[in-house]
Short mmCIF file of C-alpha atoms and ligand atoms in Angstrom, two decimals:
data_model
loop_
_atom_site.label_atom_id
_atom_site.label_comp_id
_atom_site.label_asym_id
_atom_site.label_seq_id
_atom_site.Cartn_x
_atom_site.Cartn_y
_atom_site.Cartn_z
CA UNK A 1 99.46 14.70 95.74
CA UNK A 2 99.86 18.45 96.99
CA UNK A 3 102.52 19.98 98.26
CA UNK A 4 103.83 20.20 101.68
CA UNK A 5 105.55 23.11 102.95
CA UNK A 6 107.49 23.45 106.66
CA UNK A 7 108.94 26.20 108.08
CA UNK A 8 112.64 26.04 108.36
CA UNK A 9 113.46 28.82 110.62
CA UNK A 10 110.55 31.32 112.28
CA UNK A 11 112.37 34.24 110.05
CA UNK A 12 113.28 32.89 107.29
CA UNK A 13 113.02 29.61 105.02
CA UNK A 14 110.26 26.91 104.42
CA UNK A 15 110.60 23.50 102.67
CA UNK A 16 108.87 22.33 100.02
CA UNK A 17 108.45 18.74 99.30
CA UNK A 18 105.77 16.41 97.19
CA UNK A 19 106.42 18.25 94.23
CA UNK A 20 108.64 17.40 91.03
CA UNK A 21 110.12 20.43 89.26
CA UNK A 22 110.99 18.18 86.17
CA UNK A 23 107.79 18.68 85.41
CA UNK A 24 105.26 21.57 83.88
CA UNK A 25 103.58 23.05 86.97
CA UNK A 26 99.93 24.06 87.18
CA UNK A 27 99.07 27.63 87.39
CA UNK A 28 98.02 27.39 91.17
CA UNK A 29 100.54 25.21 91.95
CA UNK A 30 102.85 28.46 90.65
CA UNK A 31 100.75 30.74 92.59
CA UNK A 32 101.37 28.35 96.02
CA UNK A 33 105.09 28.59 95.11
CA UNK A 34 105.39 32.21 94.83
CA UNK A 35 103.42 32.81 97.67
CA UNK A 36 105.60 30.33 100.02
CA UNK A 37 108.91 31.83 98.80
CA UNK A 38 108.13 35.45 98.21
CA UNK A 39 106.66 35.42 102.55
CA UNK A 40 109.51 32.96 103.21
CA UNK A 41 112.68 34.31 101.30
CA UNK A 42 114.38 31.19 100.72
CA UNK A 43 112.74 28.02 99.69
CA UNK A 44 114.24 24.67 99.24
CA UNK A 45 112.87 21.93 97.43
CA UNK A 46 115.04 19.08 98.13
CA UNK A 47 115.76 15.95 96.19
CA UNK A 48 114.81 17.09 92.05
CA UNK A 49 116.52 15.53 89.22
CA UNK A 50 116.05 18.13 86.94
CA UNK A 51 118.47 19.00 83.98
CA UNK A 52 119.25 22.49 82.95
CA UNK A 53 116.28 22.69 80.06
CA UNK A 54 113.73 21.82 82.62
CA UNK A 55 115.95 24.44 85.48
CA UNK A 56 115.40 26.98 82.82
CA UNK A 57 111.79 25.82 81.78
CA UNK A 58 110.65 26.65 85.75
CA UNK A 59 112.43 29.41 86.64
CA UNK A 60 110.90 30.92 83.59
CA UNK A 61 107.43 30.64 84.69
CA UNK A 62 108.51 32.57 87.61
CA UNK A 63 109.26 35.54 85.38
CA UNK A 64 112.41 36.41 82.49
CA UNK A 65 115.59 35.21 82.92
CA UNK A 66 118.63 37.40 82.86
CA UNK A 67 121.64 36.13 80.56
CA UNK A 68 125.13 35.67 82.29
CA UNK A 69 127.29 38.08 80.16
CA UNK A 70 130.76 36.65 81.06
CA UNK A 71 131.25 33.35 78.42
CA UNK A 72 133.60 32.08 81.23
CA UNK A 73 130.72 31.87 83.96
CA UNK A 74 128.19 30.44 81.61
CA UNK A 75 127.31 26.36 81.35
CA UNK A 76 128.75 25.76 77.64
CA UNK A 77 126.74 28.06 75.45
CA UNK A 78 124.20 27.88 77.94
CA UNK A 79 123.38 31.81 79.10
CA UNK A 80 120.58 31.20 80.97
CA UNK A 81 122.68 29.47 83.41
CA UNK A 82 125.23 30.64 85.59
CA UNK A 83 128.02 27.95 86.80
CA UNK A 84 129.27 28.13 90.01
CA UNK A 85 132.38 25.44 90.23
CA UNK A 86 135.83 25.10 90.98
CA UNK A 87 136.11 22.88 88.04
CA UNK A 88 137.12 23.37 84.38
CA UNK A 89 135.37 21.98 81.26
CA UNK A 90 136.72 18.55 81.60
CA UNK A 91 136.20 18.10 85.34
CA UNK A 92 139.27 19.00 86.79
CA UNK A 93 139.36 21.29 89.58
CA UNK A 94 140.73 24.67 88.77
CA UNK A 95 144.34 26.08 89.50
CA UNK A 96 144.67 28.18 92.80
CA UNK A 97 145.54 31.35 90.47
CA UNK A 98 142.60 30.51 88.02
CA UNK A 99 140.41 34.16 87.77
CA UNK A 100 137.18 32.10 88.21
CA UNK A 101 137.90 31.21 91.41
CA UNK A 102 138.52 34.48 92.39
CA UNK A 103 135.48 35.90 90.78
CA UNK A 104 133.81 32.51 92.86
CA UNK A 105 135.42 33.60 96.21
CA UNK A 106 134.15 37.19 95.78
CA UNK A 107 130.72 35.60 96.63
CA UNK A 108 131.75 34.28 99.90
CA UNK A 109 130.73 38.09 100.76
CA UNK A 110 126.90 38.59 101.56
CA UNK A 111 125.15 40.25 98.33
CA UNK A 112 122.17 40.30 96.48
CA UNK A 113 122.66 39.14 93.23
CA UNK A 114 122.80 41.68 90.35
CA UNK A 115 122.24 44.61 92.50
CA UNK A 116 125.00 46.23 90.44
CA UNK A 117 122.50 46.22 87.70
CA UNK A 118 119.50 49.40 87.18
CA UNK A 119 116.98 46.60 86.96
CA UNK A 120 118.42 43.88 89.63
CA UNK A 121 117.44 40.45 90.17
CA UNK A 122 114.24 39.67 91.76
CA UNK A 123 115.32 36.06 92.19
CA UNK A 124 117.93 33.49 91.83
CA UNK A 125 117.53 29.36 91.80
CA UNK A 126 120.54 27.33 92.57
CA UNK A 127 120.33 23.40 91.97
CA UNK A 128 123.22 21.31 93.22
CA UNK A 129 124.81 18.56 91.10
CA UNK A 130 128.32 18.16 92.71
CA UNK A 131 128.89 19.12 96.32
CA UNK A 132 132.06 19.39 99.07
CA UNK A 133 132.33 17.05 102.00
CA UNK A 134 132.82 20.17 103.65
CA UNK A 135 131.91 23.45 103.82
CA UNK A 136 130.29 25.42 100.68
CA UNK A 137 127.11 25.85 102.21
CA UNK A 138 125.17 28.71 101.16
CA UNK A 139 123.94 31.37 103.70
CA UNK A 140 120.73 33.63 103.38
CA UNK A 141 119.34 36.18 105.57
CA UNK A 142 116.08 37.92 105.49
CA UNK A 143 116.65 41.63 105.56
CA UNK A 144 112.98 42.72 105.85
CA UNK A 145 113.10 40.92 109.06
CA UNK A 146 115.95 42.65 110.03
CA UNK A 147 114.59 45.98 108.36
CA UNK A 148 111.43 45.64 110.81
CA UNK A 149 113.94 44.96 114.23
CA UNK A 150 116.11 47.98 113.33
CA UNK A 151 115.71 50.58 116.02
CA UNK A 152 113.36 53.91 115.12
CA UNK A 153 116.29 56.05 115.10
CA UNK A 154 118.07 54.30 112.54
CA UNK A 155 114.93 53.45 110.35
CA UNK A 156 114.60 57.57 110.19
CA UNK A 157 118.20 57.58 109.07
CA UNK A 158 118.08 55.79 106.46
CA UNK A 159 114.70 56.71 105.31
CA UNK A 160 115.04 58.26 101.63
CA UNK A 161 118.43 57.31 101.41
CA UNK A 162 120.15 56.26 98.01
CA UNK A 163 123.04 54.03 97.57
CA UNK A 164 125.39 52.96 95.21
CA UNK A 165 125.99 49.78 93.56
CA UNK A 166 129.06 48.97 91.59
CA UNK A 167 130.46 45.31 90.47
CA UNK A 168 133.59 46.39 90.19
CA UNK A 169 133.96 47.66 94.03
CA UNK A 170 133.03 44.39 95.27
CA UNK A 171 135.41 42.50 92.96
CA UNK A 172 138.43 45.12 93.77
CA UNK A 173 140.42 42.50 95.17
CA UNK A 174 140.28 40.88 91.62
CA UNK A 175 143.28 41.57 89.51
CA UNK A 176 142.83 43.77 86.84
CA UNK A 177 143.32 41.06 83.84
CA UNK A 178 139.91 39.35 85.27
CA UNK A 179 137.83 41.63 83.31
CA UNK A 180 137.78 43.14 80.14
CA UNK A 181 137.16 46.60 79.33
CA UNK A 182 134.04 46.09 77.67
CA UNK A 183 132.94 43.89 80.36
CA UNK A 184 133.68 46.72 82.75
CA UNK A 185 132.14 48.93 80.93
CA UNK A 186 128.98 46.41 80.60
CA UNK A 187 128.64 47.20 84.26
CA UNK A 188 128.44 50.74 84.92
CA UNK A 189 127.54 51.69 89.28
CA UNK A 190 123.47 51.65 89.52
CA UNK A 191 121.94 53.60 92.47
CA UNK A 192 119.02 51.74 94.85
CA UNK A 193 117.33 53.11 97.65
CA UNK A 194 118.86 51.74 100.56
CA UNK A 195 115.66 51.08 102.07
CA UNK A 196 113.92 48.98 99.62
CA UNK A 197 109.44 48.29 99.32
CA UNK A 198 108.80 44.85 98.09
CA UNK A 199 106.51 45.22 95.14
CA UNK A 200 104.40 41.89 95.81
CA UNK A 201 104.49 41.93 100.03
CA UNK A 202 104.53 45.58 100.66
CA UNK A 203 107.60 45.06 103.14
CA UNK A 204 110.66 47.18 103.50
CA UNK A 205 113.98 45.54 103.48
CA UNK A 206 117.61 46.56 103.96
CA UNK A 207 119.28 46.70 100.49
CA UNK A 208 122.85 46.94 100.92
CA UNK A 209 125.76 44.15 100.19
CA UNK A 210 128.85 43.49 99.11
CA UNK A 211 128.05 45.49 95.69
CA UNK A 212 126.91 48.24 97.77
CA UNK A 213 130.26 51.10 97.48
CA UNK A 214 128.59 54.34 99.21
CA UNK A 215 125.33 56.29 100.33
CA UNK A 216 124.71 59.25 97.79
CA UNK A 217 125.88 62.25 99.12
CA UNK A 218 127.58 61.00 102.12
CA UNK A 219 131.27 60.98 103.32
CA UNK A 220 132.41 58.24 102.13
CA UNK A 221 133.68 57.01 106.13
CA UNK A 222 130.58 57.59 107.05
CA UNK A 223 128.73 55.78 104.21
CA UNK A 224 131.05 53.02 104.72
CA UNK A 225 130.47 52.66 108.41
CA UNK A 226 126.37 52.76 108.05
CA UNK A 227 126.59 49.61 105.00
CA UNK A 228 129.05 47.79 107.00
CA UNK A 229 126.50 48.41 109.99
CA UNK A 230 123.37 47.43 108.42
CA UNK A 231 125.24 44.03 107.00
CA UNK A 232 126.32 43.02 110.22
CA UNK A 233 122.55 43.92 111.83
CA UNK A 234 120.91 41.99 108.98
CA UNK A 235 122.62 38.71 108.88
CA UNK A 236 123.04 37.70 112.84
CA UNK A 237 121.77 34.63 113.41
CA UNK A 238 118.06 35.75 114.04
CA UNK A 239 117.87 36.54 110.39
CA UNK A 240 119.53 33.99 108.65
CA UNK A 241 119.45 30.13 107.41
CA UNK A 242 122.58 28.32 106.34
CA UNK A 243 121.80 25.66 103.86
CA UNK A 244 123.82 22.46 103.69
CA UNK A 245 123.53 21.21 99.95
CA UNK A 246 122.71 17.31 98.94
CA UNK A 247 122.80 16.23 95.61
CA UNK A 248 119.45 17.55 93.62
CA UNK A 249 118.88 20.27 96.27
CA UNK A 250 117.03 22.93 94.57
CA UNK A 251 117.23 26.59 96.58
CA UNK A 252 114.96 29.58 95.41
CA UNK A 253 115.53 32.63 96.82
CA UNK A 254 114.17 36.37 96.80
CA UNK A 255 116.49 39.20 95.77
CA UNK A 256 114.48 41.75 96.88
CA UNK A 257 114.88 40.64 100.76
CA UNK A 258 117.00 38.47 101.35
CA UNK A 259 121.09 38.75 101.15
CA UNK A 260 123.05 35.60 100.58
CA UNK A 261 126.80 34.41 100.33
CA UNK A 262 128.69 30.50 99.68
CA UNK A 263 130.47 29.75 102.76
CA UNK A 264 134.71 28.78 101.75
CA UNK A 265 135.33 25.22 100.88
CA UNK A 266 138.24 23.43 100.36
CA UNK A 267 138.54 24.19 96.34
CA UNK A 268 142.06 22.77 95.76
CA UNK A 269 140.98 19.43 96.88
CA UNK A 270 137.02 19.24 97.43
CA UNK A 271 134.55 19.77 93.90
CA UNK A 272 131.41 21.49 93.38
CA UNK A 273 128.86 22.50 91.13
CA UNK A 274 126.06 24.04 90.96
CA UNK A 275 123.92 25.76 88.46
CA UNK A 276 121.91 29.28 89.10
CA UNK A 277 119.21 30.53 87.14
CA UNK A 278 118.71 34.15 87.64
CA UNK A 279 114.99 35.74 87.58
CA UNK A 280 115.35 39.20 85.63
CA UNK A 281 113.67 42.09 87.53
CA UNK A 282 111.01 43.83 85.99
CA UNK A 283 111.62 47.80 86.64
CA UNK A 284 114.16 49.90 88.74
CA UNK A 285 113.99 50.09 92.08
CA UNK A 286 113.69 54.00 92.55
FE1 FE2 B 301 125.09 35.15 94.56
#
């Protein structure tokens, strides 16, 4: 049986069903894939029972993974996977002061995952085995789209322009005791080009987010004002897709155009869990 795909949204997202991702994958059934999410952004592929070894077997056909550095965010001695949850080791959700939850809640703000890093993401896959009632949806938007609707004007502005990343200004709300030293100093600020060329579509896409601090060379007002601009332009509702998760959703997104952030939940008194594995990128972006 092949696969089907549908379009979710004219901008952004397509569904892909009548495939099993337990399983090995042909090479042009990988092709189809890449090609479907890369034009799409987001694809969801709902309904897989798939355990972490065959998460991690797929994603890595899609390219190297990147290994979570922070034991606390990893599945148990798993660093291929990433654990976003409210709950501790034994199942029990979290305490209100826990620093996980913080470091959770500081993705409720739209980013791109690991653009902090030299070499950042090029894409992250999020399978759902625990979900709220309510909220905790996940939001995407498509910032190539949005790149290509920006007015001329603004396009020339920020034409050659080079930003800064830095973990550590998106997570300054975080006490101080979240973080190590030598994680901090794991994470040194990384500069991107704020206008970003996908490698496999050719497209240029808005590359800004929560990680973004400042624009090289700018007042920092000024730099502010333009990332807080180009957020707010990218993700309006022509742009982006919220995804309600079910059980055995599986959501692969791309990095490299698209912005995402978990919507709140109720994480006192609702649980969820997901796991993310995180496609490495495979050069610098300048
Ligand atoms: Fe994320």
């Amino acid at each position: 049986m092949g696969i089907e795909a549908r379009l979710i949204k004219q901008k952004i997202g397509v569904e892909i069903t009548g495939i099993n991702l337990s399983q090995p994958q042909s090479d042009d059934m990988l092709s189809e894939i890449r090609r479907l999410w890369v034009d799409h952004v987001v694809a969801v592929f709902p309904g897989q029972i798939v355990n972490d070894d065959q998460h991690i077997a797929f994603s890595q056909r899609l390219g190297e993974l990147e290994l979570i550095n922070m034991a606390a965010l990893q599945c148990e001695g798993r660093p291929e996977i990433y654990e976003a949850t409210n709950l501790d080791k034994d199942g029990n959700i979290m305490t209100d002061d826990h620093p996980i939850l913080t470091i959770n809640r500081g993705n409720q703000k739209w980013h791109s995952d690991s653009s902090f890093k030299a070499v950042p993401a090029t894409a992250s896959m999020l399978h759902a085995y625990i979900v709220p009632e309510e909220g905790g949806q996940t939001e995407f938007a498509n910032m190539a789209a949005a790149y290509e609707a920006l007015d001329a004007e603004t396009k020339e502005l920020c034409e050659g322009l080079t930003a800064i990343h830095d973990f550590y200004w998106s997570r300054r709300d975080v006490e101080e005791q979240a973080f190590t030293k030598a994680e901090r100093d794991a994470i040194p600020p990384a500069r991107h080009p704020l206008i970003r060329l996908h490698p496999e579509t050719g497209r240029k896409a808005i590359y800004v987010g929560s990680h973004t601090r400042e624009i090289e060379g700018w007042n920092f007002a000024e730099s502010r004002a333009l990332i807080e601009r180009l957020i707010v332009h990218g993700t309006g509702p022509e742009f982006t897709y919220r995804h309600d998760w079910e059980v055995g959703d599986m959501v692969l997104w791309d990095n490299r155009s698209a912005l995402h952030r978990g919507l709140a939940f109720d994480d006192q008194r609702e649980k969820r869990r997901l796991h993310r594995t995180t496609i490495a990128g495979t050069g610098t972006t300048l």
